[in-house]
Every structure is written in C-alpha cells, then in structure tokens.
PDB file of C-alpha atoms in Angstrom:
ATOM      1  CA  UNK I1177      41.155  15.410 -47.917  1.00 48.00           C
ATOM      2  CA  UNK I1178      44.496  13.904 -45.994  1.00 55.00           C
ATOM      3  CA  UNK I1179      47.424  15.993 -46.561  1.00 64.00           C
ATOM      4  CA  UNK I1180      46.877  17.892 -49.900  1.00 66.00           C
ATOM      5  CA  UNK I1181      45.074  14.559 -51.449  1.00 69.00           C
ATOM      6  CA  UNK I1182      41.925  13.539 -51.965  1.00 71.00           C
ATOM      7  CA  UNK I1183      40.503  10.413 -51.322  1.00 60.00           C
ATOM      8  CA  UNK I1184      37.590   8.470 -51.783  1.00 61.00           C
ATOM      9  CA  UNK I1185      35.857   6.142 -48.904  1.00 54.00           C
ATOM     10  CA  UNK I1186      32.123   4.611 -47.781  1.00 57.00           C
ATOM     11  CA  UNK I1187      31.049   7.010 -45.053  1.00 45.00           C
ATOM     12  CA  UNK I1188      28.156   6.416 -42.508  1.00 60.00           C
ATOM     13  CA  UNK I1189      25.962   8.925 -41.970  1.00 54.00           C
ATOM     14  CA  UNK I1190      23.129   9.355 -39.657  1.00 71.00           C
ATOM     15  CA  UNK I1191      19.434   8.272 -40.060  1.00 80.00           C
ATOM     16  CA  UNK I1192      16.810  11.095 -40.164  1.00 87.00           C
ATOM     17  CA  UNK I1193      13.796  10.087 -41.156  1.00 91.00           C
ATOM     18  CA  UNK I1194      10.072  11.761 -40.341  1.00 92.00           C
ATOM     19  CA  UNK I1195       8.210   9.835 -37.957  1.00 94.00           C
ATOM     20  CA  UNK I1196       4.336  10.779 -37.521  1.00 94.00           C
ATOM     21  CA  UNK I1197       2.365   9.879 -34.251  1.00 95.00           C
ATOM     22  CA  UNK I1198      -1.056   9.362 -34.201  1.00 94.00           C
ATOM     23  CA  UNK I1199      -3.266   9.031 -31.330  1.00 96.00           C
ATOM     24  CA  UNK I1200      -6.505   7.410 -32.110  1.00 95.00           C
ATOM     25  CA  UNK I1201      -6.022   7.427 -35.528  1.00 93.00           C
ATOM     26  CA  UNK I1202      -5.910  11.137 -35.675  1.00 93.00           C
ATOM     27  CA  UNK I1203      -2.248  12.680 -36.864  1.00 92.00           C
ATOM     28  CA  UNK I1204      -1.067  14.180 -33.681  1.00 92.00           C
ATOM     29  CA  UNK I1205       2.548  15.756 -34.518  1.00 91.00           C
ATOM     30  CA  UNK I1206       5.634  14.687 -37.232  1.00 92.00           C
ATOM     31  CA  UNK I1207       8.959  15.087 -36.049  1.00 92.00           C
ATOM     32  CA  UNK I1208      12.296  14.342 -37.616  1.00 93.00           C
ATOM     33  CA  UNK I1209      13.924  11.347 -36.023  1.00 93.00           C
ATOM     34  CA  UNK I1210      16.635   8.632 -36.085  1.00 93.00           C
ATOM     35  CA  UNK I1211      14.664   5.303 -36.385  1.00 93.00           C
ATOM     36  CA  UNK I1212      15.075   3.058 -33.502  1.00 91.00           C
ATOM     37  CA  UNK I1213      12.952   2.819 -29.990  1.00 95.00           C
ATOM     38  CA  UNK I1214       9.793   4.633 -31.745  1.00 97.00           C
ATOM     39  CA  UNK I1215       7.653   3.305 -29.263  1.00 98.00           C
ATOM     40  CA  UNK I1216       9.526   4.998 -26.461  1.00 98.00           C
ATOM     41  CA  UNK I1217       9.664   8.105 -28.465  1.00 97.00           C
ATOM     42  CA  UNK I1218       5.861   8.426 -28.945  1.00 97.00           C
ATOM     43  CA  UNK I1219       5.738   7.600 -24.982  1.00 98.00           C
ATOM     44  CA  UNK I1220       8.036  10.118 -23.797  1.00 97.00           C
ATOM     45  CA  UNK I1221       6.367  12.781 -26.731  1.00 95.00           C
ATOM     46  CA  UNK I1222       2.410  11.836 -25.039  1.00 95.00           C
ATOM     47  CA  UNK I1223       3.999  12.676 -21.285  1.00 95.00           C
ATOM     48  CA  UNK I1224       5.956  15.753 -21.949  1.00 91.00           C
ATOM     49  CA  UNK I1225       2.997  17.073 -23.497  1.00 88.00           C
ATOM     50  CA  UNK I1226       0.400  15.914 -20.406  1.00 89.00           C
ATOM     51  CA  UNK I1227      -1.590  13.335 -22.282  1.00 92.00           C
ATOM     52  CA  UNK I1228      -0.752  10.249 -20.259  1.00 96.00           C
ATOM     53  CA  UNK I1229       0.544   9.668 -16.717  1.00 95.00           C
ATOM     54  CA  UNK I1230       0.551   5.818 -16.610  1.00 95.00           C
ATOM     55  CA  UNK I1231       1.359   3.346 -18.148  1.00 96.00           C
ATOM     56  CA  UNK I1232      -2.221   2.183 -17.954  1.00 97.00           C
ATOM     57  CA  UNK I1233      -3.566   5.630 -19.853  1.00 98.00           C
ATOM     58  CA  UNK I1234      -1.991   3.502 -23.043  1.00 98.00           C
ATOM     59  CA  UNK I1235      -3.971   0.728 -24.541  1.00 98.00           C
ATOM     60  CA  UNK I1236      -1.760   0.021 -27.951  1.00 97.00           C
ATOM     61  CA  UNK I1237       0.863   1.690 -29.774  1.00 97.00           C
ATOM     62  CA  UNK I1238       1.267   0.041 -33.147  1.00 96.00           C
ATOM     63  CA  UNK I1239       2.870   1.398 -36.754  1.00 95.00           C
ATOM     64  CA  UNK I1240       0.147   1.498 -39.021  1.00 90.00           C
ATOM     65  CA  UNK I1241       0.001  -0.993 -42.033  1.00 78.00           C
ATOM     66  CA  UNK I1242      -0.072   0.533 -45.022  1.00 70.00           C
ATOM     67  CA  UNK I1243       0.778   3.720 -44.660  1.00 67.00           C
ATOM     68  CA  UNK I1244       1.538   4.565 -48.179  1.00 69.00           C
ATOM     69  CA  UNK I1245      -1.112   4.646 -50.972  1.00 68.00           C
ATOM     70  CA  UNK I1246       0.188   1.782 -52.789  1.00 72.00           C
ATOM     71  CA  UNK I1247      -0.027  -0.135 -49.055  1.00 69.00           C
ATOM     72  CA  UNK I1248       3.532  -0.129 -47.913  1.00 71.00           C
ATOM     73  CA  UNK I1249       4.482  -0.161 -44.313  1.00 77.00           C
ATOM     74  CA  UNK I1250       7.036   2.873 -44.269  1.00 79.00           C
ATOM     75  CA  UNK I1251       7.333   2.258 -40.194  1.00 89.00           C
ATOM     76  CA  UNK I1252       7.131   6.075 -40.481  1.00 93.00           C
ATOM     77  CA  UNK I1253       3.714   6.279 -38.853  1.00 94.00           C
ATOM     78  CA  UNK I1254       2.692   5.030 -35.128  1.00 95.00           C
ATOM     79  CA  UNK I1255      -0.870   5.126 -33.932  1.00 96.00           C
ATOM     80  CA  UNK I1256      -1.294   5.255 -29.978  1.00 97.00           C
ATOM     81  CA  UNK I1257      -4.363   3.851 -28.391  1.00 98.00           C
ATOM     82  CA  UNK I1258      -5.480   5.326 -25.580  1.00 98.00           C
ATOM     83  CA  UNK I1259      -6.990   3.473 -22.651  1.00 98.00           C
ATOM     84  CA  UNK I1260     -10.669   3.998 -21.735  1.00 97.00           C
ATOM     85  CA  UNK I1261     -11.484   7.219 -20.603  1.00 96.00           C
ATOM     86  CA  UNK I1262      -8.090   9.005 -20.733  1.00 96.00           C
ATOM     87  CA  UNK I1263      -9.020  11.668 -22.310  1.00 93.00           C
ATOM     88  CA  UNK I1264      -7.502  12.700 -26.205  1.00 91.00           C
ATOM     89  CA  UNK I1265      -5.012  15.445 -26.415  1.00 88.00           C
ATOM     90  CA  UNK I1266      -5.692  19.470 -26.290  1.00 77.00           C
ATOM     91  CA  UNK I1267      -5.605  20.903 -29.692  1.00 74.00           C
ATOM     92  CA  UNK I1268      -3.279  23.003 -28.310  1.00 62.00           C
ATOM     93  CA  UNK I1269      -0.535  20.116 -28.775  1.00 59.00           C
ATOM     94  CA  UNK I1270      -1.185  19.391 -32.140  1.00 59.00           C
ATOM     95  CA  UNK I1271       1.600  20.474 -34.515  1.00 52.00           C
ATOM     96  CA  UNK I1272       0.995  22.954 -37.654  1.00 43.00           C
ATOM     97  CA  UNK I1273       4.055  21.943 -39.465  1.00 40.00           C
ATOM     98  CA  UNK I1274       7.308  19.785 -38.920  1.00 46.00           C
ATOM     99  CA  UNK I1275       8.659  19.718 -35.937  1.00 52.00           C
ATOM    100  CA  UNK I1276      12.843  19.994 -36.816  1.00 49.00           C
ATOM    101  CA  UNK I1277      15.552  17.889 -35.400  1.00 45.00           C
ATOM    102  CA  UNK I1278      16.406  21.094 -33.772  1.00 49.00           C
ATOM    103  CA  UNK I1279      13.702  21.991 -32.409  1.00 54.00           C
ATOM    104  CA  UNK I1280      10.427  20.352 -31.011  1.00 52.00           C
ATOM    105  CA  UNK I1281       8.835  23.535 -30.173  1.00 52.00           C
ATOM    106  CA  UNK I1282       8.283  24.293 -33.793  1.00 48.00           C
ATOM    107  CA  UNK I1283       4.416  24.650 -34.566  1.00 41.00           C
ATOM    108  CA  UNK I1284       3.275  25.555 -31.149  1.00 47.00           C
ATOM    109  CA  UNK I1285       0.181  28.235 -30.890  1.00 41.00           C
ATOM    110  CA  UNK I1286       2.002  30.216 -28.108  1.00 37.00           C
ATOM    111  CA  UNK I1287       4.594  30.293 -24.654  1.00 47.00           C
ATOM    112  CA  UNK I1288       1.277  29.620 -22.476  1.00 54.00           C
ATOM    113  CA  UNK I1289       0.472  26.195 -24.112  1.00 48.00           C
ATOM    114  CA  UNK I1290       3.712  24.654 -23.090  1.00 47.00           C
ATOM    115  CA  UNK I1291       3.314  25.963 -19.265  1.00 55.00           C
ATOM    116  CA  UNK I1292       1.403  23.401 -18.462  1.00 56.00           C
ATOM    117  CA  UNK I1293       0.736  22.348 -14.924  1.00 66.00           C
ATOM    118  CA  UNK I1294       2.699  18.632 -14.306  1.00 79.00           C
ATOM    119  CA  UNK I1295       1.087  15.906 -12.421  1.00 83.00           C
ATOM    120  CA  UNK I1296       3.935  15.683  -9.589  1.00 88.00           C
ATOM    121  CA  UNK I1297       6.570  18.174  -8.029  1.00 91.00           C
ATOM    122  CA  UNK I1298       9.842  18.167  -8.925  1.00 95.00           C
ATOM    123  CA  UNK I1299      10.319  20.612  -5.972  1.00 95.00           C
ATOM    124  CA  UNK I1300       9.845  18.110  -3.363  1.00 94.00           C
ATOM    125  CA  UNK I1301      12.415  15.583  -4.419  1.00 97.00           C
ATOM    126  CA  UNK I1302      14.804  14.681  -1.952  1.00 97.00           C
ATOM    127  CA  UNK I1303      17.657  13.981  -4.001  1.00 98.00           C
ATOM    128  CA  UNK I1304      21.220  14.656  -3.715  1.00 97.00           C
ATOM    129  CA  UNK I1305      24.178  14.225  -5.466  1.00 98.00           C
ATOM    130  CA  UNK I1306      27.463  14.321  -4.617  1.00 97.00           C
ATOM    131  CA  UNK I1307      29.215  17.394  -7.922  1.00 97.00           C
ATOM    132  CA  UNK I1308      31.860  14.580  -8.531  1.00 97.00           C
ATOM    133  CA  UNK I1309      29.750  12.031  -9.677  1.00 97.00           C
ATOM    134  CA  UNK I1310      27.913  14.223 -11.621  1.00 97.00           C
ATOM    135  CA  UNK I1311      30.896  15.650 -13.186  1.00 97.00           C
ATOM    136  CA  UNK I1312      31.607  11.867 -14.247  1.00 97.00           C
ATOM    137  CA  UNK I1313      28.376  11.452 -16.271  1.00 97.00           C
ATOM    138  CA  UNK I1314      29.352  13.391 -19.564  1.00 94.00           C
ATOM    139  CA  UNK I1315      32.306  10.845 -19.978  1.00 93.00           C
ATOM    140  CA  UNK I1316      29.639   7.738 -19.233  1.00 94.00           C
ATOM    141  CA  UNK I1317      26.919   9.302 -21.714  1.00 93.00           C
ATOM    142  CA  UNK I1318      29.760   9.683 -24.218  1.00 88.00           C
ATOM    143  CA  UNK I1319      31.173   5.834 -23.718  1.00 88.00           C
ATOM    144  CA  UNK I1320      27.805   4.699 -24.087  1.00 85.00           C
ATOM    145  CA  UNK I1321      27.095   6.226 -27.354  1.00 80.00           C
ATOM    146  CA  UNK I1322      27.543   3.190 -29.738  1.00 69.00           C
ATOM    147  CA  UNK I1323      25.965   5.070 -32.673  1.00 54.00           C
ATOM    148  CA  UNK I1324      28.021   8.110 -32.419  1.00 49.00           C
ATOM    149  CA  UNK I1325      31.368   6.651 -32.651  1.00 47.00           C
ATOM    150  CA  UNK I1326      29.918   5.546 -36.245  1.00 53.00           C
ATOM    151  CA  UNK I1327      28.545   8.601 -37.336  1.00 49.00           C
ATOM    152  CA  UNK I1328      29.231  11.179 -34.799  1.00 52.00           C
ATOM    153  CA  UNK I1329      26.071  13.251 -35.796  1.00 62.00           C
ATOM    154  CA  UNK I1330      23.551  12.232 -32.683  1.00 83.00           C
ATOM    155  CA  UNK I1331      22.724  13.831 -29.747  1.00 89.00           C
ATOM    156  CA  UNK I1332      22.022  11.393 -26.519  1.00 93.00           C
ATOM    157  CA  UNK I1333      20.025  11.470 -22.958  1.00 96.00           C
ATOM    158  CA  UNK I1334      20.864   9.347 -20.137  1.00 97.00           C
ATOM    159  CA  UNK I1335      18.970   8.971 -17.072  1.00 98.00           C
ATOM    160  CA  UNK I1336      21.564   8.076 -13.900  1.00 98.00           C
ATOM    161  CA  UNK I1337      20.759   7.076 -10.463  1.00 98.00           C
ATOM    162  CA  UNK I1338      22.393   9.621  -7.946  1.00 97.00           C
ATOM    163  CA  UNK I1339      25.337   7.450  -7.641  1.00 97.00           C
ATOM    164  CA  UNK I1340      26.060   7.532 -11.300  1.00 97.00           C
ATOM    165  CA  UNK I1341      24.689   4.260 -12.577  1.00 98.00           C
ATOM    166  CA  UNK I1342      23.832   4.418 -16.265  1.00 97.00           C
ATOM    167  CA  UNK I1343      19.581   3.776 -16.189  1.00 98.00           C
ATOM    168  CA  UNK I1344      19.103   4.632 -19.786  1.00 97.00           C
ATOM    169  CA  UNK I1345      20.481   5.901 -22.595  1.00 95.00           C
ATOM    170  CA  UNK I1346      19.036   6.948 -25.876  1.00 95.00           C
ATOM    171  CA  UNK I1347      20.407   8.778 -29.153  1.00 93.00           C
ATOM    172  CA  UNK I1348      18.398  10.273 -31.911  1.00 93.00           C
ATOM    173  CA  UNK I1349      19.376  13.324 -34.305  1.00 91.00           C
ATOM    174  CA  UNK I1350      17.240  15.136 -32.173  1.00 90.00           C
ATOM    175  CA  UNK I1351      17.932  16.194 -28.775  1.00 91.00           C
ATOM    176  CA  UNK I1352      14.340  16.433 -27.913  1.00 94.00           C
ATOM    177  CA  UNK I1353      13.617  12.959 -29.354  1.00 95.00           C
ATOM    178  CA  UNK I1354      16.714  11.622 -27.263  1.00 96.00           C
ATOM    179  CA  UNK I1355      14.565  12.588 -24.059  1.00 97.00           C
ATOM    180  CA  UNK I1356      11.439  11.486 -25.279  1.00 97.00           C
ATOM    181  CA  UNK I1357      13.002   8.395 -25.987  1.00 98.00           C
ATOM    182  CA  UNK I1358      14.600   8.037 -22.208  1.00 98.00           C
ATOM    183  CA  UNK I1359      11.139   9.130 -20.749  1.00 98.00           C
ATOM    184  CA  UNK I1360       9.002   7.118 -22.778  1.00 98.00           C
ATOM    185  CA  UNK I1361      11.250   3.980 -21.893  1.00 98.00           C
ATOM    186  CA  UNK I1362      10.635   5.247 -18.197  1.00 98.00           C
ATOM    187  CA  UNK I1363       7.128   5.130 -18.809  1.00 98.00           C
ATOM    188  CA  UNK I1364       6.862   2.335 -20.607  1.00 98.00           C
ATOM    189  CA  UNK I1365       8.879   0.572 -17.830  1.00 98.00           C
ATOM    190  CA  UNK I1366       5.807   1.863 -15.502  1.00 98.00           C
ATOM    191  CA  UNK I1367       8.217   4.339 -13.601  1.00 97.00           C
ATOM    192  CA  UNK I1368       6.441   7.780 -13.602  1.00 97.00           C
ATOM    193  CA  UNK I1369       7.526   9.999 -12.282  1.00 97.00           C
ATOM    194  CA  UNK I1370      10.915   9.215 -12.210  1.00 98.00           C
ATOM    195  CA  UNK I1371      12.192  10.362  -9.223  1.00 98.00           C
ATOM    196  CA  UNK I1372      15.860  10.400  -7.262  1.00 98.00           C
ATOM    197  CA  UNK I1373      17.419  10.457 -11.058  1.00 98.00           C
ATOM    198  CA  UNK I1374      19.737  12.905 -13.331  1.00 98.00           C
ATOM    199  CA  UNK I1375      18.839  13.330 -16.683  1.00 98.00           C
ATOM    200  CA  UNK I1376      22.071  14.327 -18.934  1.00 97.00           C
ATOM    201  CA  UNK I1377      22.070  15.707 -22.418  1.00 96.00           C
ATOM    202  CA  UNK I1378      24.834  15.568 -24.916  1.00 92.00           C
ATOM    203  CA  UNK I1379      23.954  19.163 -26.295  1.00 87.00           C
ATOM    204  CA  UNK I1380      22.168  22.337 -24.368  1.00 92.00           C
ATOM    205  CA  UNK I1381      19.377  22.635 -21.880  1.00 95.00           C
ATOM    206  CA  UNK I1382      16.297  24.232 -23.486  1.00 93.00           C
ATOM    207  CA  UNK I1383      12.665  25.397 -22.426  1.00 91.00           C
ATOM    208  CA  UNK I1384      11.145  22.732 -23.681  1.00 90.00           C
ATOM    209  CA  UNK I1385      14.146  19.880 -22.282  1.00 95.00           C
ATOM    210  CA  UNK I1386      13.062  21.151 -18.966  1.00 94.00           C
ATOM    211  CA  UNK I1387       9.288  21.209 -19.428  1.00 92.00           C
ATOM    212  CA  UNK I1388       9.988  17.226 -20.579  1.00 94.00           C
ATOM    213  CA  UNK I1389      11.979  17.183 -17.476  1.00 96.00           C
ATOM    214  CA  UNK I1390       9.641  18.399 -15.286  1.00 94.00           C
ATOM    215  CA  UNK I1391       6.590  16.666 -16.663  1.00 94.00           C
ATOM    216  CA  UNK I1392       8.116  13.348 -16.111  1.00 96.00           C
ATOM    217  CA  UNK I1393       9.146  13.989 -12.502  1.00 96.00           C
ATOM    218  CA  UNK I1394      13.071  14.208 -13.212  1.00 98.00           C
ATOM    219  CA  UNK I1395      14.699  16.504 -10.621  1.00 98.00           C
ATOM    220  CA  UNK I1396      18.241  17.479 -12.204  1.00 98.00           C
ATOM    221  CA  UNK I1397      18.900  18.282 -15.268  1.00 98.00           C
ATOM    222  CA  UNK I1398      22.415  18.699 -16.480  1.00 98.00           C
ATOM    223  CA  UNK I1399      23.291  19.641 -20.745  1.00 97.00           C
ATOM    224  CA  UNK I1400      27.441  19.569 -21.461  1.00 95.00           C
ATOM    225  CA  UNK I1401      26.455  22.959 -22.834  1.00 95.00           C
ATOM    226  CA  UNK I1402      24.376  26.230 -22.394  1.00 96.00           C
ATOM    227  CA  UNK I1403      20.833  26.607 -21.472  1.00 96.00           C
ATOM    228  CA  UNK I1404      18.604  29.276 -22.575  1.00 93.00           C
ATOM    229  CA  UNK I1405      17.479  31.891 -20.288  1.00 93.00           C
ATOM    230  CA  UNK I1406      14.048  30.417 -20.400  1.00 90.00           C
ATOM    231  CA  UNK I1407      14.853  27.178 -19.693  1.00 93.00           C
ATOM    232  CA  UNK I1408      16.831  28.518 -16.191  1.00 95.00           C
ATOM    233  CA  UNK I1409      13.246  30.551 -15.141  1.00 91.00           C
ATOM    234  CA  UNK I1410      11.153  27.501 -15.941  1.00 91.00           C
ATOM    235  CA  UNK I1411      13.729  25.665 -13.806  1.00 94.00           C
ATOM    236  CA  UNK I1412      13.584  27.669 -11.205  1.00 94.00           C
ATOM    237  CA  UNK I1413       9.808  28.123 -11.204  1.00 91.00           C
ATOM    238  CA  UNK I1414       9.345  24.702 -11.135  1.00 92.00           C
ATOM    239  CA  UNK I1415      11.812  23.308  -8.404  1.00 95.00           C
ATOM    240  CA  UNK I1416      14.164  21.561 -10.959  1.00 97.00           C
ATOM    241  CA  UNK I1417      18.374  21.792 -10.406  1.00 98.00           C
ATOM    242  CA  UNK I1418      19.784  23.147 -13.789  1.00 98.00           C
ATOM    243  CA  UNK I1419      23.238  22.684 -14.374  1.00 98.00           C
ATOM    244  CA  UNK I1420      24.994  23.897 -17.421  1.00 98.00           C
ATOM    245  CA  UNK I1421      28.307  23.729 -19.128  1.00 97.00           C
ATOM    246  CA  UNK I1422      29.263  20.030 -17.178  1.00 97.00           C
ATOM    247  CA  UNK I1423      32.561  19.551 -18.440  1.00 92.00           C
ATOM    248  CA  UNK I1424      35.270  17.706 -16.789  1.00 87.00           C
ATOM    249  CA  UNK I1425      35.127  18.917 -12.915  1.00 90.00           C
ATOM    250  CA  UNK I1426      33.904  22.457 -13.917  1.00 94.00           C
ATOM    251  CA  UNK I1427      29.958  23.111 -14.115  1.00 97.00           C
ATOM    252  CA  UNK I1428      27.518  26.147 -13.745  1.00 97.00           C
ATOM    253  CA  UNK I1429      24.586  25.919 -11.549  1.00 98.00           C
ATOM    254  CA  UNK I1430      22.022  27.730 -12.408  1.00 98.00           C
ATOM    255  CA  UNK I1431      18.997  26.707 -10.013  1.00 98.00           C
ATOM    256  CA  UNK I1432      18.569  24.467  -7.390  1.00 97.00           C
ATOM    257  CA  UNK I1433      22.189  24.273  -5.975  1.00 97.00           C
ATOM    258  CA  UNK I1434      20.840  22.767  -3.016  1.00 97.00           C
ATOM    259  CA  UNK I1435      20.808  19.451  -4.109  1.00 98.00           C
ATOM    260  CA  UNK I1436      24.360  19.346  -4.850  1.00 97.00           C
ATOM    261  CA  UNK I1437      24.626  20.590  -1.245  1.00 94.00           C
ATOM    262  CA  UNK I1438      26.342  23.956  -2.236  1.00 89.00           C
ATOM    263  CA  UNK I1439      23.498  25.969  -0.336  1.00 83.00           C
ATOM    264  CA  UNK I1440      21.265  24.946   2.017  1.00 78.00           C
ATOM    265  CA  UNK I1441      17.916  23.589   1.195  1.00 78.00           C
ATOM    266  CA  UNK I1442      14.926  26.370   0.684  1.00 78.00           C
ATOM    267  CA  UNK I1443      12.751  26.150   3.557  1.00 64.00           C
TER     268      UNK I1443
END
C-alpha cells in the first residue's frame, strides 16, 4: 500500500528451511535455518554444546544422499563424523522437538545441562578495547549484511579483532544459528578458542548466546539490544564482558567493564 493504493510487486523473502544434524549417523538436533554455510553451522552447534574442541575431533561432515524416501538429496540433513576416540555427544544435548528460529534452547531436559564446564577461560583473556571502536561495530555488522538489504528478515554475528576489523560475518533467520555459523567457521578455520575477539549480534544477548560465547573462548560479547538477566549472571560467572543496548556511542555494560578500561581489572 503507497498512498491510499495498492499495488502489486515480486517480493523476496527470507529462506527458513529445517536443517537436521547428525553425528554418526544418529539424528542429533533439527533447527530452523537459512540455508547457506551448513557446515559451519553444524561446527559451531557441536562446540557450543562441548562435543568437539578441535578441529581434529571432526573426521567428515557430509549431507546425506538420499535423504528422502524416494532418494532425493533435500541438503536438509548433515551427518558429522567424528574422529577416533572423541567421544559421541551426552544425551543430554539431544533435542526432543524443533529447535525454533527463536530459540535454540527449545527441547532441553533442564538449566543444569546447558552449564556446562568450557574447555578454556574466558576470564583470563587479556583483551581490551578501546568503547569507540566498539561503538563502530553495529554500523560494520549492518554494512556487511548483503542478505538483509534484500529481505531485511535475518539476524547476523560478526566476530571483530579489538581494533574493529571485520573477521567474520554470518546471517541466518536465527540468531543462534548466526553464531554457530561464526564459531563453526572459527573452528573450522582451526582457531579454538578464539581469543582477543568481539563477537556482535544484530538482535539481544541471551543465556544460551553467551554459553556459545563462552564455550568457544570469545571474551566480549556485545547484542544492539537487551540481554536477559540470565545471560548477564552466566556472564559474569564465567569472566565474559556483556555489553547491551550498543547503539551509536551509547552502550550498557553489564559485566566485565574492565576490559573496556572503565574499572580496573579484578585482581
């Protein structure tokens, strides 16, 4: 509608499509994605939730042939090898149901199973960064966003260096997949954990955006909008600098000031 009359024109609208990852064959968890860097997503997904550390604990990822009953490749369903003697995940991780494009928390048996202990310390990373350059991310995560300016229905990461530097970037219709899909390429790229680096998300900072965070070795994390009151204790429990609300030169800090050097460091 453009001034009291209707028209008619082709719109694009975004991709959301389930994507099911297997690992050894055995379905794992089905979330609802936008198609594109599947590999990274089922990366990122297997290190948020403590499977792998390396990229040597993966042997293959592949989308399975045939994954219809007539024999059609749907590119719907990945199965991940895993390398000799990593060991399969927890049945704790497996999903009951389908994980939304809101939220990837969906199906989990309780709080406790997604406190899990992470291979490195986000609390000992020695990075600063200066709040001016990290009040100029938001404006480099949006320029990089070719899919949005088509659609304008996807949520992006980016990873930056801590003088801004674009590392990665990654959209899906999920803001969970969009970090999967940054870590995953981190740990595909054999950089775990991936210290010294600012992870920025289009949308807000939740639990489990921290636990992926945290898991991965990422030491700031900064969402253009709210985060959750869980996602601030996690932070803080875990060492991580949350910052909330990055818009323009005005931000909230809600853990871990010190590494924008607005307190000291805790001794």
């Amino acid at each position: 509608m453009l001034e009291g009359k209707a028209t008619a024109r082709p719109d694009t609208l975004t991709v959301e499509e389930p994507l099911e990852i297997r690992v050894g064959g055995k379905p794992l968890s089905v979330t609802m994605r936008t198609p594109g860097d599947d590999f990274d997503l089922a990366a990122g997904f297997l290190v948020g939730e403590g499977v792998t550390r390396a990229v040597s604990d993966v042997a293959a990822i592949r989308y399975c042939a045939g994954a219809t009953a007539d024999g059609v490749n749907t590119y719907n369903v990945l199965d991940v090898s895993l390398a000799d003697g990593v060991a399969p995940p927890d049945p704790s991780v497996e999903r009951n149901f389908y994980t939304t494009s809101s939220c990837g928390l969906c199906g989990k048996a309780s709080l406790d199973a997604v406190r899990m202990a992470s291979t490195w310390s986000v609390r000992d990373d020695p990075l600063r960064v200066d709040p001016a350059t990290l009040s100029s991310l938001p404006d480099k995560l949006r320029a990089a966003q070719r899919v949005f300016d088509r659609t304008g229905g996807l949520h992006a990461a980016g990873l930056f260096s801590a003088g801004g530097e674009l590392l990665c970037l990654r959209e899906d219709v999920g803001r969970h997949n969009a970090v999967d899909k940054v870590i995953g390429w981190a740990a595909r790229s054999n950089w775990l954990p991936v210290t010294g680096t600012v992870l920025v998300v289009s949308g807000r900072a939740s639990f489990e955006l921290v636990q992926k965070a945290v898991m991965a070795g990422i030491p700031v994390l900064a969402a253009v909008s709210a985060p959750s009151s869980l996602a601030a204790e996690l932070a803080a429990e875990m060492g991580l600098t949350l910052v909330g609300f990055l818009r323009g030169p005005s931000m909230n800090v809600y853990t871990g000031a010190h590494r924008l050097g607005l307190v000291p460091a805790p001794v």
